Structure formats: structure tokens, C-alpha cells
Short mmCIF file of C-alpha atoms in Angstrom, two decimals:
data_model
loop_
_atom_site.label_atom_id
_atom_site.label_comp_id
_atom_site.label_asym_id
_atom_site.label_seq_id
_atom_site.Cartn_x
_atom_site.Cartn_y
_atom_site.Cartn_z
CA UNK A 147 -51.09 -51.49 93.19
CA UNK A 148 -49.08 -51.36 89.96
CA UNK A 149 -46.39 -53.99 89.10
CA UNK A 150 -43.81 -51.39 88.85
CA UNK A 151 -43.93 -51.00 92.97
CA UNK A 152 -41.01 -51.77 94.68
CA UNK A 153 -40.69 -54.54 97.35
CA UNK A 154 -38.06 -55.45 99.85
CA UNK A 155 -35.14 -56.04 97.62
CA UNK A 156 -32.83 -59.06 98.92
CA UNK A 157 -29.40 -57.58 99.72
CA UNK A 158 -26.71 -57.59 102.77
CA UNK A 159 -25.08 -54.83 104.13
CA UNK A 160 -21.47 -54.75 104.35
CA UNK A 161 -20.27 -56.81 107.21
CA UNK A 162 -24.04 -57.82 108.29
CA UNK A 163 -26.60 -60.25 107.09
CA UNK A 164 -29.99 -58.87 106.20
CA UNK A 165 -32.79 -60.46 108.53
CA UNK A 166 -36.26 -60.94 106.36
CA UNK A 167 -39.10 -60.42 108.45
CA UNK A 168 -42.08 -62.77 107.58
CA UNK A 169 -45.67 -62.13 109.24
CA UNK A 170 -47.59 -65.66 109.33
CA UNK A 171 -51.30 -65.47 109.91
CA UNK A 172 -53.59 -68.41 110.54
CA UNK A 173 -57.05 -69.59 112.45
CA UNK A 174 -55.47 -72.74 112.86
CA UNK A 175 -53.35 -73.78 115.76
CA UNK A 176 -49.92 -75.35 116.42
CA UNK A 177 -48.55 -77.97 115.36
CA UNK A 178 -49.33 -76.35 112.38
CA UNK A 179 -48.28 -78.72 109.28
CA UNK A 180 -49.09 -75.82 106.83
CA UNK A 181 -46.23 -74.04 108.32
CA UNK A 182 -43.91 -76.67 108.77
CA UNK A 183 -44.02 -77.32 104.97
CA UNK A 184 -43.44 -73.45 104.34
CA UNK A 185 -40.39 -73.58 106.66
CA UNK A 186 -39.17 -76.78 104.81
CA UNK A 187 -39.43 -74.88 101.55
CA UNK A 188 -37.76 -71.62 103.20
CA UNK A 189 -34.93 -73.86 104.38
CA UNK A 190 -34.47 -75.39 100.78
CA UNK A 191 -33.86 -72.05 99.68
CA UNK A 192 -31.47 -70.83 102.01
CA UNK A 193 -33.66 -69.25 104.76
CA UNK A 194 -32.46 -69.88 108.10
CA UNK A 195 -34.28 -68.68 111.16
CA UNK A 196 -32.04 -66.85 113.81
CA UNK A 197 -29.60 -65.99 110.76
CA UNK A 198 -31.22 -64.33 107.75
CA UNK A 199 -35.00 -65.04 108.49
CA UNK A 200 -37.25 -64.09 111.48
CA UNK A 201 -40.71 -65.88 111.40
CA UNK A 202 -43.46 -63.93 113.45
CA UNK A 203 -46.48 -66.18 114.37
CA UNK A 204 -49.95 -65.23 115.00
CA UNK A 205 -52.86 -67.45 115.51
CA UNK A 206 -56.62 -66.60 116.45
CA UNK A 207 -58.09 -70.33 116.45
CA UNK A 208 -61.18 -70.60 114.67
CA UNK A 209 -61.62 -66.70 114.81
CA UNK A 210 -60.88 -64.81 111.49
CA UNK A 211 -62.38 -61.44 113.04
CA UNK A 212 -59.95 -61.41 115.93
CA UNK A 213 -57.10 -61.45 113.40
CA UNK A 214 -57.98 -57.77 112.22
CA UNK A 215 -56.41 -56.67 115.44
CA UNK A 216 -53.16 -58.70 114.91
CA UNK A 217 -53.20 -57.44 111.20
CA UNK A 218 -53.02 -53.88 112.37
CA UNK A 219 -49.60 -54.61 113.75
CA UNK A 220 -48.32 -54.92 110.24
CA UNK A 221 -48.64 -51.07 110.04
CA UNK A 222 -45.47 -50.74 112.14
CA UNK A 223 -43.46 -51.13 109.08
CA UNK A 224 -40.64 -53.75 109.68
CA UNK A 225 -42.09 -56.64 107.94
CA UNK A 226 -41.02 -57.69 104.62
CA UNK A 227 -43.89 -60.29 103.76
CA UNK A 228 -47.01 -61.57 105.01
CA UNK A 229 -48.29 -64.82 104.76
CA UNK A 230 -51.93 -65.85 105.31
CA UNK A 231 -53.13 -69.46 105.76
CA UNK A 232 -56.62 -70.35 104.64
CA UNK A 233 -59.63 -68.08 106.18
CA UNK A 234 -57.01 -65.89 107.78
CA UNK A 235 -56.73 -64.28 104.41
CA UNK A 236 -60.23 -62.69 104.94
CA UNK A 237 -58.58 -60.57 107.53
CA UNK A 238 -55.82 -59.42 105.31
CA UNK A 239 -58.06 -57.74 102.51
CA UNK A 240 -57.34 -54.08 103.94
CA UNK A 241 -53.20 -54.80 103.65
CA UNK A 242 -52.11 -52.64 100.94
CA UNK A 243 -48.43 -51.71 101.80
CA UNK A 244 -46.61 -54.97 101.79
CA UNK A 245 -46.97 -58.14 99.66
CA UNK A 246 -49.16 -60.80 100.96
CA UNK A 247 -48.80 -64.71 99.94
CA UNK A 248 -51.94 -66.64 100.52
CA UNK A 249 -52.96 -70.42 100.39
CA UNK A 250 -56.53 -70.44 100.16
CA UNK A 251 -59.21 -73.08 99.29
CA UNK A 252 -61.72 -70.59 97.74
CA UNK A 253 -61.56 -68.27 94.95
CA UNK A 254 -59.36 -65.13 95.16
CA UNK A 255 -61.04 -63.41 92.54
CA UNK A 256 -64.56 -63.63 94.07
CA UNK A 257 -62.88 -62.64 97.47
CA UNK A 258 -61.28 -59.62 95.63
CA UNK A 259 -57.82 -60.38 96.32
CA UNK A 260 -56.64 -60.39 93.05
CA UNK A 261 -58.03 -59.21 89.58
CA UNK A 262 -57.48 -62.53 88.02
CA UNK A 263 -55.47 -65.79 88.50
CA UNK A 264 -52.95 -64.72 85.58
CA UNK A 265 -52.55 -61.23 86.50
CA UNK A 266 -53.12 -60.45 90.22
CA UNK A 267 -52.46 -56.83 89.76
CA UNK A 268 -51.90 -56.03 93.43
CA UNK A 269 -50.08 -56.79 96.30
CA UNK A 270 -51.34 -60.31 96.92
CA UNK A 271 -50.89 -63.67 95.17
CA UNK A 272 -50.24 -67.29 95.87
CA UNK A 273 -52.26 -70.39 95.26
CA UNK A 274 -55.85 -71.53 95.42
CA UNK A 275 -56.73 -75.19 95.86
CA UNK A 276 -60.20 -74.48 94.12
CA UNK A 277 -60.56 -76.68 91.12
CA UNK A 278 -63.79 -77.31 89.62
CA UNK A 279 -62.55 -80.28 87.53
CA UNK A 280 -61.91 -81.89 90.98
CA UNK A 281 -65.66 -81.30 92.13
CA UNK A 282 -66.59 -83.68 89.23
CA UNK A 283 -64.09 -85.81 89.81
CA UNK A 284 -64.85 -86.74 93.34
CA UNK A 285 -68.44 -87.66 92.39
CA UNK A 286 -66.97 -89.98 89.86
CA UNK A 287 -64.34 -91.69 92.33
CA UNK A 288 -67.26 -92.08 94.76
CA UNK A 289 -69.56 -93.74 92.32
CA UNK A 290 -66.53 -96.07 91.22
CA UNK A 291 -66.42 -97.32 95.03
CA UNK A 292 -70.25 -97.21 95.50
CA UNK A 293 -71.92 -98.25 92.10
CA UNK A 294 -75.55 -98.26 93.82
CA UNK A 295 -75.50 -94.57 94.97
CA UNK A 296 -78.54 -92.79 93.54
CA UNK A 297 -78.83 -89.72 96.02
CA UNK A 298 -75.63 -87.82 97.13
CA UNK A 299 -76.15 -85.45 100.24
CA UNK A 300 -73.56 -82.34 99.54
CA UNK A 301 -72.51 -80.44 102.72
CA UNK A 302 -71.30 -77.07 102.01
CA UNK A 303 -69.84 -74.05 103.88
CA UNK A 304 -71.85 -71.34 101.78
CA UNK A 305 -69.69 -68.60 103.01
CA UNK A 306 -66.66 -69.96 101.22
CA UNK A 307 -65.83 -67.87 98.34
CA UNK A 308 -66.39 -69.83 94.91
CA UNK A 309 -68.95 -72.35 96.56
CA UNK A 310 -71.38 -71.77 94.08
CA UNK A 311 -69.28 -72.43 91.28
CA UNK A 312 -68.09 -75.92 93.00
CA UNK A 313 -71.93 -76.58 93.75
CA UNK A 314 -72.74 -76.25 89.72
CA UNK A 315 -69.83 -78.30 88.76
CA UNK A 316 -70.88 -81.02 91.17
CA UNK A 317 -74.52 -80.72 89.88
CA UNK A 318 -73.41 -81.34 86.57
CA UNK A 319 -71.06 -84.05 87.31
CA UNK A 320 -73.79 -86.01 89.46
CA UNK A 321 -76.43 -85.44 86.76
CA UNK A 322 -74.32 -87.32 83.92
CA UNK A 323 -73.88 -90.39 86.32
CA UNK A 324 -77.55 -90.40 87.22
CA UNK A 325 -77.00 -89.41 90.40
CA UNK A 326 -79.30 -86.78 92.39
CA UNK A 327 -77.58 -84.04 94.70
CA UNK A 328 -78.85 -82.82 97.75
CA UNK A 329 -77.54 -79.77 98.51
CA UNK A 330 -77.23 -78.88 102.29
CA UNK A 331 -75.60 -75.76 103.06
CA UNK A 332 -74.66 -74.17 106.06
CA UNK A 333 -73.22 -70.62 107.13
CA UNK A 334 -70.20 -70.89 109.93
CA UNK A 335 -70.05 -73.31 112.65
CA UNK A 336 -72.86 -72.57 114.60
CA UNK A 337 -75.09 -73.96 111.76
CA UNK A 338 -73.09 -77.29 111.34
CA UNK A 339 -74.96 -79.41 113.66
CA UNK A 340 -78.28 -78.46 111.96
CA UNK A 341 -76.50 -79.16 108.71
CA UNK A 342 -75.60 -82.54 109.64
CA UNK A 343 -79.04 -83.27 110.95
CA UNK A 344 -80.66 -82.11 107.51
CA UNK A 345 -78.26 -84.80 106.00
CA UNK A 346 -79.49 -87.37 108.11
CA UNK A 347 -82.98 -86.52 107.32
CA UNK A 348 -82.37 -86.77 103.59
CA UNK A 349 -81.56 -90.50 103.64
CA UNK A 350 -79.03 -89.95 101.03
CA UNK A 351 -76.62 -93.26 99.90
CA UNK A 352 -73.68 -91.14 100.28
CA UNK A 353 -71.76 -87.59 101.76
CA UNK A 354 -70.01 -85.41 99.74
CA UNK A 355 -68.07 -82.67 101.49
CA UNK A 356 -66.77 -79.33 99.66
CA UNK A 357 -63.23 -78.79 101.04
CA UNK A 358 -62.60 -75.67 103.10
CA UNK A 359 -61.15 -74.07 106.33
CA UNK A 360 -64.27 -74.71 108.45
CA UNK A 361 -65.25 -78.36 107.35
CA UNK A 362 -61.45 -79.04 107.64
CA UNK A 363 -61.54 -77.92 111.77
CA UNK A 364 -64.61 -80.01 112.08
CA UNK A 365 -63.50 -82.78 109.89
CA UNK A 366 -63.34 -85.23 112.68
CA UNK A 367 -66.94 -84.57 113.83
CA UNK A 368 -68.03 -84.92 110.16
CA UNK A 369 -66.27 -88.27 109.72
CA UNK A 370 -67.69 -89.62 112.82
CA UNK A 371 -71.26 -88.63 111.71
CA UNK A 372 -70.92 -90.33 108.19
CA UNK A 373 -69.68 -93.60 109.84
CA UNK A 374 -72.75 -93.07 112.35
CA UNK A 375 -74.92 -92.69 109.61
CA UNK A 376 -73.69 -95.56 107.55
CA UNK A 377 -72.69 -92.82 104.83
CA UNK A 378 -69.60 -93.52 102.38
CA UNK A 379 -67.94 -89.95 102.44
CA UNK A 380 -65.98 -88.11 100.09
CA UNK A 381 -63.61 -85.25 101.05
CA UNK A 382 -61.51 -82.93 99.31
CA UNK A 383 -57.99 -83.34 101.33
CA UNK A 384 -56.25 -86.34 102.99
CA UNK A 385 -56.52 -84.80 106.18
CA UNK A 386 -60.28 -85.54 106.12
CA UNK A 387 -59.62 -89.15 105.46
CA UNK A 388 -57.14 -89.50 108.20
CA UNK A 389 -59.76 -88.31 110.48
CA UNK A 390 -62.11 -91.17 109.55
CA UNK A 391 -63.27 -89.97 106.10
CA UNK A 392 -63.85 -92.77 103.64
CA UNK A 393 -62.38 -91.15 100.48
CA UNK A 394 -60.61 -87.90 99.56
CA UNK A 395 -59.14 -86.55 96.18
CA UNK A 396 -57.23 -83.15 96.09
CA UNK A 397 -53.93 -81.41 96.52
CA UNK A 398 -51.76 -82.09 98.83
CA UNK A 399 -51.78 -79.14 101.33
CA UNK A 400 -48.41 -79.47 102.81
CA UNK A 401 -46.57 -79.84 99.46
CA UNK A 402 -48.64 -76.69 98.36
CA UNK A 403 -47.00 -74.43 101.27
CA UNK A 404 -43.51 -75.99 100.47
CA UNK A 405 -43.98 -74.65 97.02
CA UNK A 406 -45.45 -71.18 98.46
CA UNK A 407 -41.74 -70.60 99.68
CA UNK A 408 -40.78 -70.15 96.13
CA UNK A 409 -42.96 -67.21 95.97
CA UNK A 410 -41.64 -65.88 98.91
CA UNK A 411 -38.27 -65.88 97.83
CA UNK A 412 -38.99 -64.64 94.52
CA UNK A 413 -40.73 -61.35 96.39
CA UNK A 414 -37.98 -61.24 98.95
CA UNK A 415 -35.50 -60.88 95.89
CA UNK A 416 -37.53 -57.95 94.67
CA UNK A 417 -40.52 -59.51 92.31
CA UNK A 418 -43.71 -57.96 92.48
CA UNK A 419 -46.68 -59.93 93.42
CA UNK A 420 -48.75 -58.23 90.71
CA UNK A 421 -47.26 -60.00 88.01
CA UNK A 422 -46.92 -63.30 89.77
CA UNK A 423 -50.01 -65.71 88.89
CA UNK A 424 -52.09 -67.44 91.11
CA UNK A 425 -51.10 -71.13 91.02
CA UNK A 426 -53.31 -74.01 90.98
CA UNK A 427 -52.05 -77.31 92.24
CA UNK A 428 -51.54 -80.02 89.09
CA UNK A 429 -51.08 -82.87 91.32
CA UNK A 430 -53.60 -84.65 93.22
CA UNK A 431 -53.59 -87.64 95.66
CA UNK A 432 -56.44 -90.30 96.09
CA UNK A 433 -56.85 -91.49 99.75
CA UNK A 434 -58.67 -94.35 101.31
CA UNK A 435 -59.27 -95.24 104.79
CA UNK A 436 -59.69 -98.88 105.00
CA UNK A 437 -60.90 -98.94 108.58
CA UNK A 438 -63.96 -96.72 107.67
CA UNK A 439 -64.50 -99.00 104.81
CA UNK A 440 -64.38 -102.16 107.15
CA UNK A 441 -66.71 -100.24 109.59
CA UNK A 442 -69.41 -99.52 106.60
CA UNK A 443 -69.08 -102.89 105.29
CA UNK A 444 -67.41 -101.65 101.99
CA UNK A 445 -65.34 -104.41 100.13
CA UNK A 446 -62.70 -102.08 98.35
CA UNK A 447 -61.61 -105.12 96.38
CA UNK A 448 -64.80 -105.15 93.90
CA UNK A 449 -63.13 -101.65 92.81
CA UNK A 450 -59.71 -100.57 91.34
CA UNK A 451 -59.58 -97.91 94.19
CA UNK A 452 -57.02 -99.31 96.29
CA UNK A 453 -54.57 -99.73 92.93
CA UNK A 454 -55.09 -95.85 92.12
CA UNK A 455 -54.98 -94.67 95.60
CA UNK A 456 -51.80 -92.60 96.65
CA UNK A 457 -52.44 -93.20 100.23
CA UNK A 458 -54.01 -96.00 102.07
CA UNK A 459 -54.96 -95.21 105.70
CA UNK A 460 -55.31 -98.64 108.02
#
């Protein structure tokens, strides 16, 4: 789609208030913290549900394929904007007639949503959490806490767009620190348990888990596994740490969805997503779980991690 395509323009007819309809699509479940963040952002920009805003919520928990049927409802023509959360974005790729905002943990270029981050060029734009600099930083932070780490198991959903780039960045960072990374990929939820078994067999010194929607859904299982295997663990978002992971470093997802409302407002006011750059978060938070550290017998006082942490979970 070209940059000149006209999207719904915010305007009120005389004597009436324009009600904007936003179609929310997700494979998560309610309560949905990402939806809460988006709602807060909309309210901050003057959009009030029941007054000038209607949110249509569509969930298919853990099943992106089922969302394709939901997405077909967009053809009825009374939707101003669609918002896809996480892996639901895959189900939106055939939507061409309305603007779509996404918040994606992977690479939207590799997924074919946009031509480039700077010039999306179509009806999709939003935010990506993928940052190859973060991949290296996570290895460094884990090494700071566990100076004796020599082998690092890397658990990764290989179906995640951009995953190979993240793996290469992790390899480079580990190599510079004298750490041998052990790649443990899996493709889909049905392969997760076998992947965890391979991690156990590897007898690594620590575990690094790439952040994506699938490992996010199973974060409690993975965190509990790491503790049971006596593996210090590093994750991408604080939700993993809250579920029992030792460390996490990455963007605040809820804050990103709050920001996404800025683009929603701009599109509803007439701007084209084709020229709104895909944004990568620039502020990151380090989270530490003290209870997990105690379970693993890790003395965090020997490092500076507690002074550097933005969130300490007790």
C-alpha cells in the first residue's frame, strides 16, 4: 500500500460524536496486561470506551491458526484500526484494507509485514522487541552474576522470525567471554518438553531463553525446570522473572503497549502506517528474583546486580 492511501480521519459530524472501532487480536488470555497498557494509552489521548471508542476483543488462546477465522470478520468494513498482539500478527498478514498495529517480539521484515523498519510501506506498523544488542547484553549480565559459567544452554523457539539473527548475536557475545553456547532449538509447543530434556542432558552451567510469545506462555514451566536443574537462568522480559526466572533484561512490554496508543491516535487522525517507522524500545529494565537466587544458592551480594536492577522480586 502506498503512503498516499487515505485512512479513517478523526472527525465528528455535527451533533454527534465519532466512535472509533478498534479490533484487538491476541493469542493470550484475559486478564491481559498488554491490553490494559494499550487502554491506558488511549485514555491518555482522549479516547473513552462507550463515548468515542469501541474496542472489539478477540482471543484464541495459544492458537494463532484459529485467529484466521476471527480476522475474516475484518472484511465487514466497520473497523477503523486493528491491533495484533504478539503471535496473533501472523494471522493478520492477509489484511490489506485497514491499518494494522503490532507489537512483535520478532523481526517484522523477516515476517513480511513491512519493507523496512524505517519505511514500512504498507498498512502495518508498530513496535518490535527484537534487539540484537540485547542478546549480547543478556550474556554479559549472566556472566556478571555467575563468573564461573563456561557453558550456556540457549533455549529457542526456531519458528520465531529473526531467531537466527538473535542466535548469531548470542554466539558472538558468548565467544568473546570464553563461554561455549549450546543451541537447543524447538519448533512449537509440542516440542518444548523434549527441548528441556536436551537442556538437562547438556549439563550446562546456565540457561538463556530467547524471549518470544511461546516461551512467554510457558515461562513458569521453564523457570521451574531451571530451578529443578540448578541452572541460573536469563530471560528477556520481567514477566519471566516474576514467574521464577533468576534474571531478565529487556523492554517493559506494558509500557510499549501504552506507547502504541500514540500510533493508534495518529492513524485515526489520518496518518498512514506506511510512513510511520517501526519503533524499537530504547529503555530496558533489569529484573532479579531474590527467591530464585536463594533456591540456587547464589550470593548476589558478590556482584553489583542488585544496585543495577530496576526490579527486584522477593
